[in-house]
Amino acid sequence: MNTSPMRICIAGAGAIGCTLAARLAASGQAVNVLARGTTLASIQRDGIQLSDLDGEHRVRVNASDDPRAFGEQDLVLLCTKAPALAQLLPQIQPLIGADTVVVPVINGVPWWYFHGQEGRFSGQRVKAVDPQGLLTDALDLRHVLGCVVFITAHCPTPGVALANNPHLMIFGEPDNRLSQRLERVRALMESAGIEARATDRIRDNLWTKIIANITSNPLSVITGATLEQLYSLPELRALVSASLHETLLTAAAHGARVSIDPQTFLELGAGMGPVRTSMLQDYDKGRPLELAAIGDAVLELAEHMAIAMPITRNLIALARFRGDQARH
């Protein structure tokens, strides 16, 4: 396996991007960060600061808004919101060489979901997240390594990230092979102090995160509730449970094995504490909501299997209404 230093670029300097950049740079890696605007200016001036369970990390990185400044990379981590991918993927072409590994660190159903799968949906695209095929056309899917990230973080100011829960990342090839590049990326993240796992069933873990997102994010926008409130208050927990069971049925229909039982899922959610979901944070700031990837795409996969998701569908509709109202 190749053990030479990796050329690493993090595209997107939000909470997750800054967390990963700080951990990787603190472990001795030379990190490039693709950012823009006030965030870019802040990182160029002050570097990146991360406060997590291991303490305070202050690092310097090479930051630019022009990917040509970095050249071809070995590893590109896409740390943006799903709606930004259509604009981002064409921009990162200067970073992509013949063997570049691209890891989308995004929420919801990824556009590559059916890539590498056998069966009747093989090669199809998820229309909710890639309606015109722009994502599929912009990046050869052989570069993609699947990822599920369990990191809760937020940026109180640009270039500064707070992450007060353990970091976990799970990686897997879309075709479920246990490849050398999979192990190399896993080992890299582990060396940066992040719990990192490799799996030959990445979609199982995807569905675990999809369930966490779809049962919490839309309802948090509707109610303003934290994770602790969503998963523990009886009047909210009932809605969460209904959506949870609808999504579990859809996951099972697509062949996924979710290892966490519903009761444990609710307990884990409540144990996250007074955390505001990423979608609620976006709502508060008047930003677009990730409802296509987190919500609509799940409904689309349910429709493939003729599964009705009435509770979840209504929660998504209400969250979309709230989001639209806040932006107009």
C-alpha atoms as a printed R data frame, in Angstrom:
    type eleno elety resid chain resno       x      y       z
1   ATOM     1    CA   MET     A     1   0.000  0.000   0.000
2   ATOM     2    CA   ASN     A     2   1.239  3.505  -0.814
3   ATOM     3    CA   THR     A     3   2.500  5.167   2.375
4   ATOM     4    CA   SER     A     4   3.896  8.396   0.878
5   ATOM     5    CA   PRO     A     5   2.457 11.721   2.108
6   ATOM     6    CA   MET     A     6  -0.894 12.541   0.575
7   ATOM     7    CA   ARG     A     7  -1.844 15.727  -1.222
8   ATOM     8    CA   ILE     A     8  -5.101 16.606   0.523
9   ATOM     9    CA   CYS     A     9  -7.690 19.234  -0.323
10  ATOM    10    CA   ILE     A    10 -10.775 20.034   1.703
11  ATOM    11    CA   ALA     A    11 -13.386 21.722  -0.474
12  ATOM    12    CA   GLY     A    12 -15.674 23.691   1.804
13  ATOM    13    CA   ALA     A    13 -14.687 25.315   5.077
14  ATOM    14    CA   GLY     A    14 -17.863 25.025   7.110
15  ATOM    15    CA   ALA     A    15 -18.070 23.240  10.444
16  ATOM    16    CA   ILE     A    16 -17.184 19.765   9.148
17  ATOM    17    CA   GLY     A    17 -14.553 21.030   6.717
18  ATOM    18    CA   CYS     A    18 -12.813 23.047   9.422
19  ATOM    19    CA   THR     A    19 -12.977 20.131  11.859
20  ATOM    20    CA   LEU     A    20 -11.329 17.756   9.380
21  ATOM    21    CA   ALA     A    21  -8.779 20.344   8.241
22  ATOM    22    CA   ALA     A    22  -7.769 21.059  11.821
23  ATOM    23    CA   ARG     A    23  -7.430 17.396  12.783
24  ATOM    24    CA   LEU     A    24  -5.450 16.520   9.656
25  ATOM    25    CA   ALA     A    25  -3.158 19.554   9.889
26  ATOM    26    CA   ALA     A    26  -2.577 18.966  13.603
27  ATOM    27    CA   SER     A    27  -1.442 15.412  12.775
28  ATOM    28    CA   GLY     A    28   1.254 16.786  10.478
29  ATOM    29    CA   GLN     A    29  -0.502 16.629   7.117
30  ATOM    30    CA   ALA     A    30  -0.125 19.477   4.632
31  ATOM    31    CA   VAL     A    31  -3.725 20.517   4.007
32  ATOM    32    CA   ASN     A    32  -5.175 22.655   1.226
33  ATOM    33    CA   VAL     A    33  -8.543 24.286   1.874
34  ATOM    34    CA   LEU     A    34 -10.823 25.573  -0.855
35  ATOM    35    CA   ALA     A    35 -12.876 28.404   0.636
36  ATOM    36    CA   ARG     A    36 -14.287 31.759  -0.335
37  ATOM    37    CA   GLY     A    37 -15.404 35.154   0.964
38  ATOM    38    CA   THR     A    38 -15.056 36.067   4.607
39  ATOM    39    CA   THR     A    39 -14.227 32.468   5.529
40  ATOM    40    CA   LEU     A    40 -11.267 32.450   3.164
41  ATOM    41    CA   ALA     A    41 -10.052 35.789   4.468
42  ATOM    42    CA   SER     A    42 -10.318 34.617   8.066
43  ATOM    43    CA   ILE     A    43  -8.437 31.355   7.405
44  ATOM    44    CA   GLN     A    44  -5.676 33.123   5.474
45  ATOM    45    CA   ARG     A    45  -5.300 35.612   8.314
46  ATOM    46    CA   ASP     A    46  -5.779 33.482  11.431
47  ATOM    47    CA   GLY     A    47  -5.678 29.843  10.332
48  ATOM    48    CA   ILE     A    48  -8.286 27.356  11.564
49  ATOM    49    CA   GLN     A    49  -9.252 26.862  15.189
50  ATOM    50    CA   LEU     A    50 -11.014 23.744  16.476
51  ATOM    51    CA   SER     A    51 -12.277 23.035  19.959
52  ATOM    52    CA   ASP     A    52 -13.226 19.384  20.480
53  ATOM    53    CA   LEU     A    53 -13.039 16.648  23.114
54  ATOM    54    CA   ASP     A    54  -9.242 16.495  22.727
55  ATOM    55    CA   GLY     A    55  -8.791 20.196  23.432
56  ATOM    56    CA   GLU     A    56  -7.854 23.230  21.376
57  ATOM    57    CA   HIS     A    57  -6.258 22.977  17.940
58  ATOM    58    CA   ARG     A    58  -4.877 25.982  16.050
59  ATOM    59    CA   VAL     A    59  -3.459 25.199  12.631
60  ATOM    60    CA   ARG     A    60  -2.232 26.884   9.509
61  ATOM    61    CA   VAL     A    61  -3.386 25.590   6.137
62  ATOM    62    CA   ASN     A    62  -2.918 26.593   2.518
63  ATOM    63    CA   ALA     A    63  -6.208 28.301   1.636
64  ATOM    64    CA   SER     A    64  -7.434 29.663  -1.683
65  ATOM    65    CA   ASP     A    65 -10.608 30.183  -3.695
66  ATOM    66    CA   ASP     A    66  -8.855 28.921  -6.832
67  ATOM    67    CA   PRO     A    67  -8.337 25.131  -7.084
68  ATOM    68    CA   ARG     A    68  -5.639 25.714  -9.704
69  ATOM    69    CA   ALA     A    69  -3.452 27.008  -6.876
70  ATOM    70    CA   PHE     A    70  -3.292 23.488  -5.425
71  ATOM    71    CA   GLY     A    71  -2.864 21.312  -8.525
72  ATOM    72    CA   GLU     A    72  -3.800 17.642  -8.663
73  ATOM    73    CA   GLN     A    73  -4.561 16.043  -5.310
74  ATOM    74    CA   ASP     A    74  -4.501 12.483  -3.972
75  ATOM    75    CA   LEU     A    75  -7.567 13.061  -1.799
76  ATOM    76    CA   VAL     A    76 -10.381 15.595  -2.098
77  ATOM    77    CA   LEU     A    77 -12.940 15.828   0.706
78  ATOM    78    CA   LEU     A    78 -16.162 17.518  -0.396
79  ATOM    79    CA   CYS     A    79 -17.404 19.238   2.754
80  ATOM    80    CA   THR     A    80 -20.303 21.293   1.457
81  ATOM    81    CA   LYS     A    81 -24.059 21.156   1.697
82  ATOM    82    CA   ALA     A    82 -25.630 18.901  -0.904
83  ATOM    83    CA   PRO     A    83 -27.262 21.810  -2.834
84  ATOM    84    CA   ALA     A    84 -23.808 23.319  -3.463
85  ATOM    85    CA   LEU     A    85 -22.435 20.254  -5.272
86  ATOM    86    CA   ALA     A    86 -23.759 21.225  -8.712
87  ATOM    87    CA   GLN     A    87 -21.642 24.385  -8.587
88  ATOM    88    CA   LEU     A    88 -18.674 22.820  -6.783
89  ATOM    89    CA   LEU     A    89 -17.994 19.693  -8.850
90  ATOM    90    CA   PRO     A    90 -17.141 21.523 -12.096
91  ATOM    91    CA   GLN     A    91 -14.870 23.870 -10.127
92  ATOM    92    CA   ILE     A    92 -12.716 21.100  -8.643
93  ATOM    93    CA   GLN     A    93 -11.627 19.633 -11.983
94  ATOM    94    CA   PRO     A    94  -8.055 21.027 -11.604
95  ATOM    95    CA   LEU     A    95  -7.758 18.910  -8.441
96  ATOM    96    CA   ILE     A    96  -8.650 15.630 -10.134
97  ATOM    97    CA   GLY     A    97  -5.904 13.412 -11.481
98  ATOM    98    CA   ALA     A    98  -6.083  9.846 -12.770
99  ATOM    99    CA   ASP     A    99  -5.993  8.321  -9.261
100 ATOM   100    CA   THR     A   100  -7.550 11.092  -7.169
101 ATOM   101    CA   VAL     A   101  -9.967  9.829  -4.525
102 ATOM   102    CA   VAL     A   102 -13.008 12.052  -3.977
103 ATOM   103    CA   VAL     A   103 -14.908 11.624  -0.712
104 ATOM   104    CA   PRO     A   104 -18.294 13.379  -0.520
105 ATOM   105    CA   VAL     A   105 -18.767 14.258   3.165
106 ATOM   106    CA   ILE     A   106 -22.416 15.196   2.767
107 ATOM   107    CA   ASN     A   107 -25.759 14.540   4.394
108 ATOM   108    CA   GLY     A   108 -28.646 12.581   2.958
109 ATOM   109    CA   VAL     A   109 -28.861 10.194   0.019
110 ATOM   110    CA   PRO     A   110 -25.766 10.688  -2.169
111 ATOM   111    CA   TRP     A   111 -26.047 11.108  -5.920
112 ATOM   112    CA   TRP     A   112 -23.810  8.038  -6.368
113 ATOM   113    CA   TYR     A   113 -26.165  5.762  -4.364
114 ATOM   114    CA   PHE     A   114 -26.875  3.312  -7.221
115 ATOM   115    CA   HIS     A   115 -23.313  3.387  -8.609
116 ATOM   116    CA   GLY     A   116 -21.563  0.040  -8.189
117 ATOM   117    CA   GLN     A   117 -24.777 -1.726  -7.230
118 ATOM   118    CA   GLU     A   118 -26.232 -4.707  -9.014
119 ATOM   119    CA   GLY     A   119 -29.936 -5.199  -9.583
120 ATOM   120    CA   ARG     A   120 -32.717 -3.319 -11.299
121 ATOM   121    CA   PHE     A   121 -31.608  0.138 -10.147
122 ATOM   122    CA   SER     A   122 -27.970 -0.294 -11.201
123 ATOM   123    CA   GLY     A   123 -26.605  2.823 -12.843
124 ATOM   124    CA   GLN     A   124 -29.671  4.941 -12.151
125 ATOM   125    CA   ARG     A   125 -29.297  8.379 -10.632
126 ATOM   126    CA   VAL     A   126 -31.220  9.741  -7.669
127 ATOM   127    CA   LYS     A   127 -33.292 12.406  -9.368
128 ATOM   128    CA   ALA     A   128 -34.056 14.362  -6.198
129 ATOM   129    CA   VAL     A   129 -30.361 15.188  -5.741
130 ATOM   130    CA   ASP     A   130 -29.232 15.077  -9.386
131 ATOM   131    CA   PRO     A   131 -32.332 15.978 -11.422
132 ATOM   132    CA   GLN     A   132 -30.517 16.840 -14.650
133 ATOM   133    CA   GLY     A   133 -27.554 14.510 -14.275
134 ATOM   134    CA   LEU     A   134 -25.159 17.424 -13.707
135 ATOM   135    CA   LEU     A   135 -23.385 15.753 -10.786
136 ATOM   136    CA   THR     A   136 -23.046 12.453 -12.615
137 ATOM   137    CA   ASP     A   137 -21.644 14.239 -15.676
138 ATOM   138    CA   ALA     A   138 -19.243 16.451 -13.704
139 ATOM   139    CA   LEU     A   139 -17.278 13.680 -11.967
140 ATOM   140    CA   ASP     A   140 -16.333 10.188 -13.117
141 ATOM   141    CA   LEU     A   141 -17.797  8.026 -10.363
142 ATOM   142    CA   ARG     A   142 -14.737  5.777 -10.301
143 ATOM   143    CA   HIS     A   143 -13.085  8.541  -8.230
144 ATOM   144    CA   VAL     A   144 -15.766  8.388  -5.524
145 ATOM   145    CA   LEU     A   145 -15.239  6.721  -2.158
146 ATOM   146    CA   GLY     A   146 -18.362  6.577   0.001
147 ATOM   147    CA   CYS     A   147 -18.379  8.149   3.433
148 ATOM   148    CA   VAL     A   148 -20.735  8.506   6.367
149 ATOM   149    CA   VAL     A   149 -19.717 11.132   8.897
150 ATOM   150    CA   PHE     A   150 -20.919 11.251  12.485
151 ATOM   151    CA   ILE     A   151 -19.492 14.579  13.600
152 ATOM   152    CA   THR     A   152 -21.613 17.274  15.218
153 ATOM   153    CA   ALA     A   153 -19.979 20.662  14.852
154 ATOM   154    CA   HIS     A   154 -20.791 24.286  14.254
155 ATOM   155    CA   CYS     A   155 -18.903 27.467  13.392
156 ATOM   156    CA   PRO     A   156 -19.620 30.406  15.715
157 ATOM   157    CA   THR     A   157 -17.373 32.527  13.474
158 ATOM   158    CA   PRO     A   158 -15.640 31.813  10.145
159 ATOM   159    CA   GLY     A   159 -12.682 29.441  10.476
160 ATOM   160    CA   VAL     A   160 -13.588 28.474  14.042
161 ATOM   161    CA   ALA     A   161 -15.275 25.119  14.751
162 ATOM   162    CA   LEU     A   162 -16.740 23.699  17.939
163 ATOM   163    CA   ALA     A   163 -17.322 19.933  18.069
164 ATOM   164    CA   ASN     A   164 -18.242 18.555  21.476
165 ATOM   165    CA   ASN     A   165 -19.104 14.941  20.589
166 ATOM   166    CA   PRO     A   166 -16.836 12.076  19.483
167 ATOM   167    CA   HIS     A   167 -15.731 12.029  15.836
168 ATOM   168    CA   LEU     A   168 -16.582  8.987  13.718
169 ATOM   169    CA   MET     A   169 -16.202  8.461   9.973
170 ATOM   170    CA   ILE     A   170 -17.080  5.294   8.055
171 ATOM   171    CA   PHE     A   171 -15.709  4.714   4.565
172 ATOM   172    CA   GLY     A   172 -16.672  2.225   1.899
173 ATOM   173    CA   GLU     A   173 -16.393  1.619  -1.825
174 ATOM   174    CA   PRO     A   174 -19.657  2.042  -3.752
175 ATOM   175    CA   ASP     A   175 -19.191 -1.497  -5.117
176 ATOM   176    CA   ASN     A   176 -18.406 -2.817  -1.584
177 ATOM   177    CA   ARG     A   177 -14.821 -3.873  -2.330
178 ATOM   178    CA   LEU     A   178 -12.247 -3.655   0.453
179 ATOM   179    CA   SER     A   179  -9.703 -1.751  -1.627
180 ATOM   180    CA   GLN     A   180  -6.231 -0.403  -0.899
181 ATOM   181    CA   ARG     A   181  -7.386  3.186  -1.329
182 ATOM   182    CA   LEU     A   182 -10.182  2.562   1.175
183 ATOM   183    CA   GLU     A   183  -7.700  1.385   3.785
184 ATOM   184    CA   ARG     A   184  -5.324  4.253   3.031
185 ATOM   185    CA   VAL     A   185  -8.010  6.886   3.609
186 ATOM   186    CA   ARG     A   186  -9.241  5.101   6.734
187 ATOM   187    CA   ALA     A   187  -5.706  4.949   8.170
188 ATOM   188    CA   LEU     A   188  -5.159  8.632   7.353
189 ATOM   189    CA   MET     A   189  -8.211  9.674   9.321
190 ATOM   190    CA   GLU     A   190  -7.332  7.397  12.202
191 ATOM   191    CA   SER     A   191  -3.870  8.970  12.376
192 ATOM   192    CA   ALA     A   192  -5.608 12.343  12.693
193 ATOM   193    CA   GLY     A   193  -7.382 11.231  15.868
194 ATOM   194    CA   ILE     A   194 -10.732 10.473  14.230
195 ATOM   195    CA   GLU     A   195 -12.353  7.095  14.780
196 ATOM   196    CA   ALA     A   196 -12.350  5.706  11.242
197 ATOM   197    CA   ARG     A   197 -13.832  2.456  10.002
198 ATOM   198    CA   ALA     A   198 -13.836  0.662   6.661
199 ATOM   199    CA   THR     A   199 -16.847 -1.372   5.596
200 ATOM   200    CA   ASP     A   200 -17.899 -3.594   2.726
201 ATOM   201    CA   ARG     A   201 -21.531 -2.479   3.194
202 ATOM   202    CA   ILE     A   202 -21.387  1.318   3.127
203 ATOM   203    CA   ARG     A   203 -25.130  1.684   2.416
204 ATOM   204    CA   ASP     A   204 -26.001  0.097   5.758
205 ATOM   205    CA   ASN     A   205 -24.191  2.965   7.468
206 ATOM   206    CA   LEU     A   206 -25.624  5.483   5.022
207 ATOM   207    CA   TRP     A   207 -29.121  4.478   6.063
208 ATOM   208    CA   THR     A   208 -28.244  4.833   9.739
209 ATOM   209    CA   LYS     A   209 -27.239  8.449   9.087
210 ATOM   210    CA   ILE     A   210 -30.181  9.007   6.702
211 ATOM   211    CA   ILE     A   211 -32.559  7.897   9.454
212 ATOM   212    CA   ALA     A   212 -30.873 10.207  11.961
213 ATOM   213    CA   ASN     A   213 -31.190 13.126   9.540
214 ATOM   214    CA   ILE     A   214 -34.717 12.583   8.312
215 ATOM   215    CA   THR     A   215 -36.166 11.989  11.782
216 ATOM   216    CA   SER     A   216 -34.563 15.120  13.250
217 ATOM   217    CA   ASN     A   217 -33.818 17.805  10.673
218 ATOM   218    CA   PRO     A   218 -37.260 18.599   9.174
219 ATOM   219    CA   LEU     A   219 -39.000 18.417  12.553
220 ATOM   220    CA   SER     A   220 -36.356 20.661  14.120
221 ATOM   221    CA   VAL     A   221 -37.148 23.356  11.543
222 ATOM   222    CA   ILE     A   222 -40.872 23.058  12.268
223 ATOM   223    CA   THR     A   223 -40.478 23.148  16.066
224 ATOM   224    CA   GLY     A   224 -37.119 24.783  16.805
225 ATOM   225    CA   ALA     A   225 -36.341 21.813  19.068
226 ATOM   226    CA   THR     A   226 -32.905 20.420  19.904
227 ATOM   227    CA   LEU     A   227 -31.947 16.771  19.392
228 ATOM   228    CA   GLU     A   228 -32.502 16.101  23.083
229 ATOM   229    CA   GLN     A   229 -36.036 17.514  22.883
230 ATOM   230    CA   LEU     A   230 -36.908 15.799  19.590
231 ATOM   231    CA   TYR     A   231 -35.976 12.354  20.851
232 ATOM   232    CA   SER     A   232 -37.247 12.619  24.423
233 ATOM   233    CA   LEU     A   233 -40.325 14.905  24.667
234 ATOM   234    CA   PRO     A   234 -43.372 12.605  24.249
235 ATOM   235    CA   GLU     A   235 -45.262 14.843  21.811
236 ATOM   236    CA   LEU     A   236 -42.217 15.084  19.493
237 ATOM   237    CA   ARG     A   237 -40.921 11.563  20.088
238 ATOM   238    CA   ALA     A   238 -44.156 10.126  18.668
239 ATOM   239    CA   LEU     A   239 -43.600 11.914  15.349
240 ATOM   240    CA   VAL     A   240 -39.937 10.912  15.323
241 ATOM   241    CA   SER     A   241 -40.885  7.271  15.942
242 ATOM   242    CA   ALA     A   242 -43.435  7.257  13.112
243 ATOM   243    CA   SER     A   243 -40.906  8.678  10.644
244 ATOM   244    CA   LEU     A   244 -38.253  6.300  11.960
245 ATOM   245    CA   HIS     A   245 -40.371  3.234  11.223
246 ATOM   246    CA   GLU     A   246 -41.297  4.488   7.747
247 ATOM   247    CA   THR     A   247 -37.636  5.027   6.888
248 ATOM   248    CA   LEU     A   248 -36.536  1.697   8.363
249 ATOM   249    CA   LEU     A   249 -39.011 -0.056   6.084
250 ATOM   250    CA   THR     A   250 -37.612  1.764   3.061
251 ATOM   251    CA   ALA     A   251 -34.031  0.927   4.062
252 ATOM   252    CA   ALA     A   252 -34.906 -2.747   4.437
253 ATOM   253    CA   ALA     A   253 -36.647 -2.783   1.054
254 ATOM   254    CA   HIS     A   254 -33.402 -1.566  -0.515
255 ATOM   255    CA   GLY     A   255 -31.434 -4.345   1.175
256 ATOM   256    CA   ALA     A   256 -29.842 -2.343   3.969
257 ATOM   257    CA   ARG     A   257 -29.272 -3.791   7.417
258 ATOM   258    CA   VAL     A   258 -29.589 -1.134  10.104
259 ATOM   259    CA   SER     A   259 -27.962 -2.493  13.245
260 ATOM   260    CA   ILE     A   260 -29.519 -0.065  15.743
261 ATOM   261    CA   ASP     A   261 -33.002 -0.965  16.974
262 ATOM   262    CA   PRO     A   262 -35.627  1.834  17.174
263 ATOM   263    CA   GLN     A   263 -35.578  2.185  20.965
264 ATOM   264    CA   THR     A   264 -31.799  2.465  21.074
265 ATOM   265    CA   PHE     A   265 -31.920  4.956  18.190
266 ATOM   266    CA   LEU     A   266 -34.236  7.209  20.193
267 ATOM   267    CA   GLU     A   267 -32.052  6.928  23.284
268 ATOM   268    CA   LEU     A   268 -28.907  7.773  21.340
269 ATOM   269    CA   GLY     A   269 -30.625 10.781  19.809
270 ATOM   270    CA   ALA     A   270 -31.754 12.071  23.186
271 ATOM   271    CA   GLY     A   271 -28.233 11.558  24.499
272 ATOM   272    CA   MET     A   272 -26.795 13.995  21.963
273 ATOM   273    CA   GLY     A   273 -27.937 16.781  24.234
274 ATOM   274    CA   PRO     A   274 -29.124 20.319  23.375
275 ATOM   275    CA   VAL     A   275 -27.724 20.231  19.837
276 ATOM   276    CA   ARG     A   276 -29.427 22.243  17.112
277 ATOM   277    CA   THR     A   277 -29.498 20.295  13.855
278 ATOM   278    CA   SER     A   278 -27.572 21.559  10.841
279 ATOM   279    CA   MET     A   279 -30.864 22.210   9.054
280 ATOM   280    CA   LEU     A   280 -32.161 24.285  11.955
281 ATOM   281    CA   GLN     A   281 -28.906 26.273  11.929
282 ATOM   282    CA   ASP     A   282 -29.381 26.886   8.196
283 ATOM   283    CA   TYR     A   283 -32.997 27.936   8.809
284 ATOM   284    CA   ASP     A   284 -31.892 30.398  11.499
285 ATOM   285    CA   LYS     A   285 -29.449 31.971   9.022
286 ATOM   286    CA   GLY     A   286 -31.937 32.103   6.143
287 ATOM   287    CA   ARG     A   287 -29.986 29.590   4.081
288 ATOM   288    CA   PRO     A   288 -31.462 26.983   1.700
289 ATOM   289    CA   LEU     A   289 -32.423 23.755   3.455
290 ATOM   290    CA   GLU     A   290 -30.972 20.376   2.461
291 ATOM   291    CA   LEU     A   291 -34.433 18.893   2.017
292 ATOM   292    CA   ALA     A   292 -33.739 17.369  -1.407
293 ATOM   293    CA   ALA     A   293 -30.947 15.088  -0.160
294 ATOM   294    CA   ILE     A   294 -32.240 14.516   3.364
295 ATOM   295    CA   GLY     A   295 -35.948 14.242   2.550
296 ATOM   296    CA   ASP     A   296 -37.037 14.122  -1.089
297 ATOM   297    CA   ALA     A   297 -34.446 11.516  -2.058
298 ATOM   298    CA   VAL     A   298 -35.681  9.160   0.659
299 ATOM   299    CA   LEU     A   299 -39.250  9.580  -0.584
300 ATOM   300    CA   GLU     A   300 -37.977  8.802  -4.083
301 ATOM   301    CA   LEU     A   301 -36.318  5.589  -2.906
302 ATOM   302    CA   ALA     A   302 -39.513  4.668  -1.062
303 ATOM   303    CA   GLU     A   303 -41.541  5.185  -4.238
304 ATOM   304    CA   HIS     A   304 -39.203  2.778  -6.065
305 ATOM   305    CA   MET     A   305 -40.499  0.110  -3.664
306 ATOM   306    CA   ALA     A   306 -44.129  1.320  -3.559
307 ATOM   307    CA   ILE     A   307 -43.761  2.287   0.103
308 ATOM   308    CA   ALA     A   308 -45.899  5.133   1.442
309 ATOM   309    CA   MET     A   309 -44.271  7.499   3.923
310 ATOM   310    CA   PRO     A   310 -47.178  9.786   4.895
311 ATOM   311    CA   ILE     A   311 -45.799 11.105   8.200
312 ATOM   312    CA   THR     A   312 -42.345 11.771   6.792
313 ATOM   313    CA   ARG     A   313 -43.773 13.333   3.639
314 ATOM   314    CA   ASN     A   314 -45.856 15.773   5.693
315 ATOM   315    CA   LEU     A   315 -42.907 16.701   7.926
316 ATOM   316    CA   ILE     A   316 -40.786 17.467   4.859
317 ATOM   317    CA   ALA     A   317 -43.573 19.565   3.351
318 ATOM   318    CA   LEU     A   318 -43.992 21.590   6.549
319 ATOM   319    CA   ALA     A   319 -40.236 22.137   6.866
320 ATOM   320    CA   ARG     A   320 -40.076 23.279   3.257
321 ATOM   321    CA   PHE     A   321 -42.923 25.747   3.884
322 ATOM   322    CA   ARG     A   322 -41.116 27.145   6.924
323 ATOM   323    CA   GLY     A   323 -37.877 27.443   5.005
324 ATOM   324    CA   ASP     A   324 -39.502 29.182   2.064
325 ATOM   325    CA   GLN     A   325 -41.283 31.619   4.381
326 ATOM   326    CA   ALA     A   326 -38.051 32.486   6.162
327 ATOM   327    CA   ARG     A   327 -36.284 33.310   2.893
328 ATOM   328    CA   HIS     A   328 -39.025 35.547   1.431
